[in-house]
PDB file of C-alpha atoms in Angstrom:
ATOM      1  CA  UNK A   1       5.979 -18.476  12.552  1.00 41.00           C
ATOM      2  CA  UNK A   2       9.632 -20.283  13.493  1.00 40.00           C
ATOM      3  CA  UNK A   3       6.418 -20.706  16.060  1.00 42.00           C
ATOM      4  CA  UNK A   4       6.525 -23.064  18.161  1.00 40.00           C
ATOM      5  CA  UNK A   5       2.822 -23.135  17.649  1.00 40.00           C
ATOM      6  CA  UNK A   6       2.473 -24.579  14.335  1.00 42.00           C
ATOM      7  CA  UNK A   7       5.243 -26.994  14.054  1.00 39.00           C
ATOM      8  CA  UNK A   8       2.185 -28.975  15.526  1.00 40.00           C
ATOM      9  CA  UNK A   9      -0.622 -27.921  13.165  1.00 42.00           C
ATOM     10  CA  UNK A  10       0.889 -29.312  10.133  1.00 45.00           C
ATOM     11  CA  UNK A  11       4.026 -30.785  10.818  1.00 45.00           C
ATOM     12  CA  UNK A  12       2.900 -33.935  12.859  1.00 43.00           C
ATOM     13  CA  UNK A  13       3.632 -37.737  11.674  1.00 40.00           C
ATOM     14  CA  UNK A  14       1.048 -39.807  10.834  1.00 38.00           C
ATOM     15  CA  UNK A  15       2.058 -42.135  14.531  1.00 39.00           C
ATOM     16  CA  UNK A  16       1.457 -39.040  16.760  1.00 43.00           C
ATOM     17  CA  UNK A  17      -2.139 -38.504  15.663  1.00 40.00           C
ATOM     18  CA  UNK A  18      -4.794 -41.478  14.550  1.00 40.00           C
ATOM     19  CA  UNK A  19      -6.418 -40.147  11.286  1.00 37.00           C
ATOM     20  CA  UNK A  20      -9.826 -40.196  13.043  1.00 37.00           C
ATOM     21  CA  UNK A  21      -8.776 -37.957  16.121  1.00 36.00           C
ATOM     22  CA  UNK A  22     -10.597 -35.169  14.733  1.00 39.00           C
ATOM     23  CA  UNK A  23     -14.182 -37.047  14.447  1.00 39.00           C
ATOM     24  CA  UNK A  24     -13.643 -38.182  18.052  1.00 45.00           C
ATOM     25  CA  UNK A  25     -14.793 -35.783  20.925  1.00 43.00           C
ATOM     26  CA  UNK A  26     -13.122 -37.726  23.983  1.00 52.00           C
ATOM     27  CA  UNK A  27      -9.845 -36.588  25.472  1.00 56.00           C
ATOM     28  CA  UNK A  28      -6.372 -38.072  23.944  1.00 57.00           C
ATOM     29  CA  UNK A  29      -5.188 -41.027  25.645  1.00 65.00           C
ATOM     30  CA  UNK A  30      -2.354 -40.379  28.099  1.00 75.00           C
ATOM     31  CA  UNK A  31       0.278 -42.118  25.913  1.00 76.00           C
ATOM     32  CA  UNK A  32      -0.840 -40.663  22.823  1.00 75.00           C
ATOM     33  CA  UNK A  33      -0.818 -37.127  25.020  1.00 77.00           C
ATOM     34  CA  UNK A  34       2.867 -37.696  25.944  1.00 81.00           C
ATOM     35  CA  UNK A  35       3.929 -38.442  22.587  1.00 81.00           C
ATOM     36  CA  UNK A  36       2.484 -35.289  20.914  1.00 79.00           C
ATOM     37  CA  UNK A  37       4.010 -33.208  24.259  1.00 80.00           C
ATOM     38  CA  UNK A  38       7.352 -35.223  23.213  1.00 82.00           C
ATOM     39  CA  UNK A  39       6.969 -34.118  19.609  1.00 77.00           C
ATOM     40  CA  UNK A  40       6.621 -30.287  20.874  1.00 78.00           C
ATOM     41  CA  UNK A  41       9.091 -30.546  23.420  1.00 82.00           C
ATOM     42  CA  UNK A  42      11.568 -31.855  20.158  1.00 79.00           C
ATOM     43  CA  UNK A  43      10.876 -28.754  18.441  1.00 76.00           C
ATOM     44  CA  UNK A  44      10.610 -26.598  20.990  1.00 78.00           C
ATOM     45  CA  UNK A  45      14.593 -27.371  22.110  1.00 80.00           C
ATOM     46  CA  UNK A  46      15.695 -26.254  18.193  1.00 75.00           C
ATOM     47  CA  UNK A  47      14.555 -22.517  19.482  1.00 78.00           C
ATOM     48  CA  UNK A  48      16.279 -22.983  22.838  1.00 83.00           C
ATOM     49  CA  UNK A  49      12.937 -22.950  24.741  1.00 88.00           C
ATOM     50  CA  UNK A  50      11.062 -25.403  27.013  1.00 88.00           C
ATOM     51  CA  UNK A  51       7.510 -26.308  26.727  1.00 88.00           C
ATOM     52  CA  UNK A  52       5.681 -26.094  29.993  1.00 87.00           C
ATOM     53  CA  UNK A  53       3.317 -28.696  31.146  1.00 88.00           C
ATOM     54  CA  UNK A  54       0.041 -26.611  30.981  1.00 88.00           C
ATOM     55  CA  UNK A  55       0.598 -26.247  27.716  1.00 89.00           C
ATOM     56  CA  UNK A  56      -0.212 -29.909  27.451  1.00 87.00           C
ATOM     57  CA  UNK A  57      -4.105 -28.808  27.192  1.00 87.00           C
ATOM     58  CA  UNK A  58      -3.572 -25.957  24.467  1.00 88.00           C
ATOM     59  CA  UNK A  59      -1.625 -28.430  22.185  1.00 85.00           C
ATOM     60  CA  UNK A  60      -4.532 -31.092  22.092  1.00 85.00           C
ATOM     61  CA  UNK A  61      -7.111 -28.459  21.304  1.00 86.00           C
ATOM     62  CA  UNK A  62      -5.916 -26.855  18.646  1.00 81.00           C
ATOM     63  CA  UNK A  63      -4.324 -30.373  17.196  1.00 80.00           C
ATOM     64  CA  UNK A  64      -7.792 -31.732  16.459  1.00 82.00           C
ATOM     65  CA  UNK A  65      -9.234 -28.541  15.417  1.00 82.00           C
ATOM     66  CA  UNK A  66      -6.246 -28.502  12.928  1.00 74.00           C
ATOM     67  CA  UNK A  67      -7.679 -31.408  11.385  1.00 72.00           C
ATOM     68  CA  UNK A  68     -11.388 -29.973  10.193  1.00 75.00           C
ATOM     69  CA  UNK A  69     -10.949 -25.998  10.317  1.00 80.00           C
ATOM     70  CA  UNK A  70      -9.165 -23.959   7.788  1.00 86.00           C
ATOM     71  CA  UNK A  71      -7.199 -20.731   9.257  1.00 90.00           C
ATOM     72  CA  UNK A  72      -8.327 -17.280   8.176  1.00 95.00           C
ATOM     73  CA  UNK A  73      -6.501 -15.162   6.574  1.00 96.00           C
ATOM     74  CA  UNK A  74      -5.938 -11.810   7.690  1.00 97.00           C
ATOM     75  CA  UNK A  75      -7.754  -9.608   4.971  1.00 97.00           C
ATOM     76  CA  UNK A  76      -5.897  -7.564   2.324  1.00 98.00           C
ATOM     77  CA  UNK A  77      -6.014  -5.484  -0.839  1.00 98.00           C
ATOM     78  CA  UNK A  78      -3.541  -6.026  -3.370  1.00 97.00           C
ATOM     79  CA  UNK A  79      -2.239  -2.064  -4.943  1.00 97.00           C
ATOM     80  CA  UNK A  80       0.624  -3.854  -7.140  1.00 96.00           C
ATOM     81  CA  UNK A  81       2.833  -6.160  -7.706  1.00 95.00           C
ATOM     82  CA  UNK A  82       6.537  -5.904  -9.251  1.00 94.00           C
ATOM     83  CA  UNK A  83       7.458  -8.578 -11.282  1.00 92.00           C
ATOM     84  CA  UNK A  84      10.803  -9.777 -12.824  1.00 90.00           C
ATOM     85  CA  UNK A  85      10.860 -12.703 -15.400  1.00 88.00           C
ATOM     86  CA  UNK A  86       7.407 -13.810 -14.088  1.00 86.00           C
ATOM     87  CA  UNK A  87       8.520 -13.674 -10.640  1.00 89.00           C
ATOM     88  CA  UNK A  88       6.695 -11.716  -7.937  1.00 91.00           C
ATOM     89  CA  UNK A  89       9.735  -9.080  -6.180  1.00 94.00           C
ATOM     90  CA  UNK A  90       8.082  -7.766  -3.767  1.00 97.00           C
ATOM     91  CA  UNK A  91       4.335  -6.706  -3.693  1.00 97.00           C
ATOM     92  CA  UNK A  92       2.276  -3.470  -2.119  1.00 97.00           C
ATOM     93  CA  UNK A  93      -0.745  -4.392  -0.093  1.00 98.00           C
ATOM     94  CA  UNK A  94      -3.668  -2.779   2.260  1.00 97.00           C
ATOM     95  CA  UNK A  95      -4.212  -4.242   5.274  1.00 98.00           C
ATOM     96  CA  UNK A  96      -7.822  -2.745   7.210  1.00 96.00           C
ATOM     97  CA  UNK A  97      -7.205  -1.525  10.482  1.00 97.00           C
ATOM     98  CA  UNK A  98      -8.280  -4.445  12.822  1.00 98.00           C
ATOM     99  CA  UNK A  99      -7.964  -5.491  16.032  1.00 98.00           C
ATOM    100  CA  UNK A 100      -4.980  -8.113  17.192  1.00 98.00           C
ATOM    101  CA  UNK A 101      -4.197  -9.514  20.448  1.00 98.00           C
ATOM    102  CA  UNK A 102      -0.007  -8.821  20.989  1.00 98.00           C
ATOM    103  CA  UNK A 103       2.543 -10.172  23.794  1.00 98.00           C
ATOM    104  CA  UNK A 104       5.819  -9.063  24.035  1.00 98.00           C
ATOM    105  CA  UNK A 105       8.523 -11.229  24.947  1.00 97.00           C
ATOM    106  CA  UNK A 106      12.378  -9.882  25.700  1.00 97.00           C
ATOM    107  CA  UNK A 107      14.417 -13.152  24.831  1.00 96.00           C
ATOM    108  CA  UNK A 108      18.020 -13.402  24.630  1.00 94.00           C
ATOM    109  CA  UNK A 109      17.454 -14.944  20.586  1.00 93.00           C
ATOM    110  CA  UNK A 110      14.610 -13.851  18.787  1.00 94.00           C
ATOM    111  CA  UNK A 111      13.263 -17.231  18.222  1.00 91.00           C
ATOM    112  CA  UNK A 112      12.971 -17.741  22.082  1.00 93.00           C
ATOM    113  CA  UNK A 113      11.249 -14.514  22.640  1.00 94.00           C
ATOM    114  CA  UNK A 114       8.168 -15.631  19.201  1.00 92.00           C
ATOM    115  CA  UNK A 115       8.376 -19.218  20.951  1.00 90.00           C
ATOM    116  CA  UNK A 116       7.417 -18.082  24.130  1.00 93.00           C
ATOM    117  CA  UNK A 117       5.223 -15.092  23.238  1.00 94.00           C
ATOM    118  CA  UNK A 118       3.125 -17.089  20.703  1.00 90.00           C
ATOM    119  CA  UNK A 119       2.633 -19.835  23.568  1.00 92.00           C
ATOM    120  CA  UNK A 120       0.594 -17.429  25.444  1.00 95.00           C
ATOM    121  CA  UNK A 121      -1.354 -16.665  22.870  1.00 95.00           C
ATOM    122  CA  UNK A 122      -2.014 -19.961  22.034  1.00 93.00           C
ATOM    123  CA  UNK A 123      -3.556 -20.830  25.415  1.00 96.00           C
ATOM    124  CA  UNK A 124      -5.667 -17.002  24.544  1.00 97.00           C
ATOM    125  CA  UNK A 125      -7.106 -18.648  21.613  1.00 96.00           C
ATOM    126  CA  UNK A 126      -7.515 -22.133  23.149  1.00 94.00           C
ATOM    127  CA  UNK A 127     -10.108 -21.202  25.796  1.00 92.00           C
ATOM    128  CA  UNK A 128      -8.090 -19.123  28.381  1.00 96.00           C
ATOM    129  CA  UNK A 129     -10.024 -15.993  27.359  1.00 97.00           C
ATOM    130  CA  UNK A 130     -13.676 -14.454  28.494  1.00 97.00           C
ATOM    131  CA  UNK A 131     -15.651 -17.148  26.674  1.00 97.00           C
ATOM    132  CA  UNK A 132     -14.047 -19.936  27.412  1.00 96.00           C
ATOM    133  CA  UNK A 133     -14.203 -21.451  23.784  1.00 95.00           C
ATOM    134  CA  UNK A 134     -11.909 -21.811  20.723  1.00 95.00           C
ATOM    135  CA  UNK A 135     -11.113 -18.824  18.711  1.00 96.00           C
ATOM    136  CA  UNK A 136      -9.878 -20.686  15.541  1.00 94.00           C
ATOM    137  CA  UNK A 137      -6.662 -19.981  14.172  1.00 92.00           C
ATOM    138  CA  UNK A 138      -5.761 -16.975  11.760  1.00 95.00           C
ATOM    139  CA  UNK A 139      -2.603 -16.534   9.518  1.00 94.00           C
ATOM    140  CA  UNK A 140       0.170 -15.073   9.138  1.00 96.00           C
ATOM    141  CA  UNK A 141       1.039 -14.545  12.652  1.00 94.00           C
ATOM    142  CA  UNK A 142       3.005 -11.274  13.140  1.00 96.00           C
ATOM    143  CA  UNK A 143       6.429 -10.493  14.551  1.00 96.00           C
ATOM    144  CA  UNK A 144       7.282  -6.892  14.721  1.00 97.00           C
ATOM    145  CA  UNK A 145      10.869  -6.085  15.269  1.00 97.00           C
ATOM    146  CA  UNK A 146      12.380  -2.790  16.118  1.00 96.00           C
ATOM    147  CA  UNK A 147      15.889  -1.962  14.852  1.00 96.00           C
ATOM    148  CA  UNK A 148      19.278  -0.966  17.247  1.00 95.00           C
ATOM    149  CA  UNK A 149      20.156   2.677  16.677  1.00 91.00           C
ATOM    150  CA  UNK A 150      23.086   2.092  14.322  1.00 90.00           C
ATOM    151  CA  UNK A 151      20.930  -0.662  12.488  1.00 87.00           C
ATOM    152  CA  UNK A 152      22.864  -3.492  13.248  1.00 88.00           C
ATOM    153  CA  UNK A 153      20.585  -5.876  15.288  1.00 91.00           C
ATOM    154  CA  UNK A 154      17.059  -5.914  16.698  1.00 95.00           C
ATOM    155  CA  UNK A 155      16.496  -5.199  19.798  1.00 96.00           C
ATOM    156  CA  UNK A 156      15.762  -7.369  22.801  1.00 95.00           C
ATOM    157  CA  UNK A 157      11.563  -7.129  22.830  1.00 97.00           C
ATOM    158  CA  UNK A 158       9.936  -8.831  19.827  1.00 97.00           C
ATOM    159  CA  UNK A 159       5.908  -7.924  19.891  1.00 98.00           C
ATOM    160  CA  UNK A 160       4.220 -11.598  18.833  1.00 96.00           C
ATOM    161  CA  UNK A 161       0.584 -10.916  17.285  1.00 97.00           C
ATOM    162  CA  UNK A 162      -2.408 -12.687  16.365  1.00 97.00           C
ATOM    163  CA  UNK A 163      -5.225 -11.157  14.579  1.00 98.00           C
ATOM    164  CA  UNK A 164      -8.572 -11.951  15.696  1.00 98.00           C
ATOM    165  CA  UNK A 165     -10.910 -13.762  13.466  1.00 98.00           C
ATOM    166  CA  UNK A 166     -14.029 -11.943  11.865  1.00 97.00           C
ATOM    167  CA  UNK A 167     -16.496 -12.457  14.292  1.00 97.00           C
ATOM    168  CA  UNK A 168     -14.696 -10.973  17.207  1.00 98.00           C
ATOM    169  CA  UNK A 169     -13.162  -8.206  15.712  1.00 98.00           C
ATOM    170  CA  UNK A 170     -16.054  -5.693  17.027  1.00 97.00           C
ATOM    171  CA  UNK A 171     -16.717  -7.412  20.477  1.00 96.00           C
ATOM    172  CA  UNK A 172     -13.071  -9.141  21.110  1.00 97.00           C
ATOM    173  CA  UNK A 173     -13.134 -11.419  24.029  1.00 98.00           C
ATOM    174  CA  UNK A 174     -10.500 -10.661  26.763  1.00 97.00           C
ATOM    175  CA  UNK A 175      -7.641 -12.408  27.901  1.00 98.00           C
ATOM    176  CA  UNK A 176      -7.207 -14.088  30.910  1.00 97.00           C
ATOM    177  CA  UNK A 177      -3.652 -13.612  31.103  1.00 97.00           C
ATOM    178  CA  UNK A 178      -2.336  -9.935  32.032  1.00 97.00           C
ATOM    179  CA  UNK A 179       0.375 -10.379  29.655  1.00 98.00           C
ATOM    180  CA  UNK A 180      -2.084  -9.983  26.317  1.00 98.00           C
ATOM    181  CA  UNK A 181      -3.325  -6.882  25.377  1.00 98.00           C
ATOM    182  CA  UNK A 182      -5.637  -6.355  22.701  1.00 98.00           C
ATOM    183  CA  UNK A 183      -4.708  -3.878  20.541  1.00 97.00           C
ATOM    184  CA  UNK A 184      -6.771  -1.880  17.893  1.00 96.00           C
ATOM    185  CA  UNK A 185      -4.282  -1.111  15.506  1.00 95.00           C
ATOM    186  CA  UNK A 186      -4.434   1.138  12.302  1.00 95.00           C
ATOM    187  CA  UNK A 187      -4.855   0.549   8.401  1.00 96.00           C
ATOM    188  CA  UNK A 188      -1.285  -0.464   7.169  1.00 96.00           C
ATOM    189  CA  UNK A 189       0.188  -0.312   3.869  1.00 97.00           C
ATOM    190  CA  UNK A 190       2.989  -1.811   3.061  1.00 98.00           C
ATOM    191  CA  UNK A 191       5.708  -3.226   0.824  1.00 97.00           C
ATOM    192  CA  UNK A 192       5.918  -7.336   1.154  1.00 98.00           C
ATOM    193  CA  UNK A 193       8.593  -9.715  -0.108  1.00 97.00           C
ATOM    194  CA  UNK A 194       8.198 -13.354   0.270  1.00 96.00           C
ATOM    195  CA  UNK A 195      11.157 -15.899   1.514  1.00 94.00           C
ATOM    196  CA  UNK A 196      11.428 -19.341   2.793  1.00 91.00           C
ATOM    197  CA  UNK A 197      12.975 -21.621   5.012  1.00 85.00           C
ATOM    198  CA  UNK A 198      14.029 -20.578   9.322  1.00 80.00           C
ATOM    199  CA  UNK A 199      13.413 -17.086  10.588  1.00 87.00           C
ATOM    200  CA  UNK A 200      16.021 -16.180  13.165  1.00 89.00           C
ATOM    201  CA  UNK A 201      17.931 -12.706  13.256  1.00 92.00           C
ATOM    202  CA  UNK A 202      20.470 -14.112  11.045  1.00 93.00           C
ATOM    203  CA  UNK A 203      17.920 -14.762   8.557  1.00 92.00           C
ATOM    204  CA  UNK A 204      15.790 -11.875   8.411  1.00 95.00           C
ATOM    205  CA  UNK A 205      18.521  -9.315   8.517  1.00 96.00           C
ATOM    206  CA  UNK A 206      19.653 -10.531   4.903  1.00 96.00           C
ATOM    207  CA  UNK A 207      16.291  -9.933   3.600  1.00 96.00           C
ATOM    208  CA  UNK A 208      15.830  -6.590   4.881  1.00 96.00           C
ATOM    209  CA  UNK A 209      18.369  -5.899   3.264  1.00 95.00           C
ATOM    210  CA  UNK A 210      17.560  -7.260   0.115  1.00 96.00           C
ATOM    211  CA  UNK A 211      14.689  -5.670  -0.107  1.00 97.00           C
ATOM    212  CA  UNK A 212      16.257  -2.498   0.218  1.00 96.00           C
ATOM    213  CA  UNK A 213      18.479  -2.786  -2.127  1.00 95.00           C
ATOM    214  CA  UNK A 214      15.816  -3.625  -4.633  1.00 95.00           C
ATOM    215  CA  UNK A 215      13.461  -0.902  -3.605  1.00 94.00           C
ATOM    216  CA  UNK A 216      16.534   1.952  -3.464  1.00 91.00           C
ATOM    217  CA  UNK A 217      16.696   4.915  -1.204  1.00 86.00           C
ATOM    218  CA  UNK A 218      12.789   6.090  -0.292  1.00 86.00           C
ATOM    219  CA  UNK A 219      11.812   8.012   2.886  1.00 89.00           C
ATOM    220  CA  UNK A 220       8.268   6.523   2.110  1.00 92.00           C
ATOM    221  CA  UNK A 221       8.918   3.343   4.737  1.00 93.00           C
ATOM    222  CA  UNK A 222      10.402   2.935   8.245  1.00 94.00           C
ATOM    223  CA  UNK A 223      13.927   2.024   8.678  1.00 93.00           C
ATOM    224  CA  UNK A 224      13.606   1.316  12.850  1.00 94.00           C
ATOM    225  CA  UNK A 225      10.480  -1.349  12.507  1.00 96.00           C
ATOM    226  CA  UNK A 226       9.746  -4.288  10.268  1.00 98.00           C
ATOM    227  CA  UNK A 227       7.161  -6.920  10.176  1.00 98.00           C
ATOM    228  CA  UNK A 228       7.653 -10.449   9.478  1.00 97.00           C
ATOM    229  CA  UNK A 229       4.654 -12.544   8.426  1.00 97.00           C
ATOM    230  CA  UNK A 230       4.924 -16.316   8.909  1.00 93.00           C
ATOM    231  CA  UNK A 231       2.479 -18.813   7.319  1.00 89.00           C
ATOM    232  CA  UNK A 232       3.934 -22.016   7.753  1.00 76.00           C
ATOM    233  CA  UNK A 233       5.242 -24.210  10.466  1.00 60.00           C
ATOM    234  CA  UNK A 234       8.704 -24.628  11.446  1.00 50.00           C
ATOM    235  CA  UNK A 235       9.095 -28.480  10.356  1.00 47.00           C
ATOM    236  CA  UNK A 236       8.163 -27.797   6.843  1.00 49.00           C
ATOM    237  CA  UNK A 237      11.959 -27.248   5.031  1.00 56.00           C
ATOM    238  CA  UNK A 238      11.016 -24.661   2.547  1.00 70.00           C
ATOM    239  CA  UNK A 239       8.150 -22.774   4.481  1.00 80.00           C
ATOM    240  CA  UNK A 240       6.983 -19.443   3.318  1.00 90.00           C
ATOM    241  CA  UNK A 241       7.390 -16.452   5.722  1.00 95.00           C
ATOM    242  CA  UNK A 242       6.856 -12.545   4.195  1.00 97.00           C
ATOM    243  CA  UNK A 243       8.989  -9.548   5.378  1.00 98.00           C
ATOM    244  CA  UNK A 244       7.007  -6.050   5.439  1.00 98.00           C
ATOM    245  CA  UNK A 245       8.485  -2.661   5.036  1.00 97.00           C
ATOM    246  CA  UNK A 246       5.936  -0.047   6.869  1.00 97.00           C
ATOM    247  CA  UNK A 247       4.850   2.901   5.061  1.00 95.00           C
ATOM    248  CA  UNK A 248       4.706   6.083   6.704  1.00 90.00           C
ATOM    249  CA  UNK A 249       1.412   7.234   5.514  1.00 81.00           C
ATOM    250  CA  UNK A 250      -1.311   4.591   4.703  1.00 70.00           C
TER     251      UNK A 250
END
């Protein structure tokens, strides 16, 4: 996720948040507010995007629920793993079909268009939705990428997704901002290799790539969309983020 959205969640010094902040139901004081805006607004200007002020409300919500609730994970089944001197290549997996709530952004850089589509949905699952309550967070949050016709870029719109947790995937709660859908989307299967550190076009294109190269010509998996999975914030150094390679046929 280079996310805007969870540089916050794990990445925050010990000054910007009192250990207790979780334990205490009252609203952030206004200087302890403007430092943790100031500490987003930092991180936000490495992607080449501005955080807006209403965000100011999102950002203390799911800050203290960062400090007692553990995300979900998006459920999976294992097929296999390919292993080379005990270390896992790349690995096949079933994902359920399930339902996720998507926004597209159109950026000029791929990390402005996940900054500023994962923003909204960060608001979605901070009350700005149909039952005005937290959603809790789930992991990894999806970015799905569609490739230029002669493969050598992505192109402009980048489709930000967040899978919602267990008990709303039957009776999701709505958005409040036109710009999320909710979208039921189908069982996938696919092939997942695991890398670390920024996610940017100029990092994700090498591991395509390299994941090709170790997987050799197959018609099995889409050449014009990939997925990438990110787990961890941006202000961790060696963070893990997945690419996935979609097969045709689940």
């Amino acid at each position: 996720m280079a996310l805007i959205s969870l540089e916050d969640l794990e990445g925050l010094d010990n000054e910007l948040l009192d250990d207790d902040i979780s334990d205490n139901p009252e609203p952030m004081e206004d200087d302890e507010q403007q430092r943790l805006y100031a500490h987003w607004q930092a991180v936000a200007s490495t992607h080449q995007v501005s955080v807006p002020r209403d965000m100011t409300g999102p950002i203390q919500e799911m800050t203290r629920r960062n400090q007692t609730q553990e995300r979900e994970p998006v459920p999976f089944t294992s097929i296999s793993r390919h292993e080379k001197l005990g270390e896992v290549m790349f690995e096949e997996r079933m994902y359920p079909a399930g339902k996720w709530a998507c926004v597209t952004k159109a950026e000029k850089l791929y990390e402005q268009s996940i900054s500023l589509g994962f923003m909204k949905l960060m608001k979605f699952i901070c009350k700005e939705n149909s039952l005005g309550r937290y959603l809790g967070m789930t992991v990894p949050i999806m970015n799905i990428i569609k490739m230029l016709e002669d493969g050598s870029g992505f192109e402009k719109e980048i489709l930000t997704a967040y899978y919602l947790p267990a008990e709303f995937q039957v009776n999701p709660p709505q958005p409040t901002d036109p710009d999320i859908i909710i979208l039921q989307r189908e069982a996938l299967r696919v092939i997942t290799r695991t890398f670390f550190g920024t996610t940017t076009e100029e990092t994700i294109m090498p591991q395509i790539n390299l994941l090709w190269e170790m997987l050799g010509p197959s018609e099995e998996m889409h050449r014009n969309s990939y997925m990438v999975a990110v787990y961890e914030n941006p202000g961790v150094s060696c963070r893990k983020n997945e690419i996935w390679f979609i097969r045709r046929d689940p």
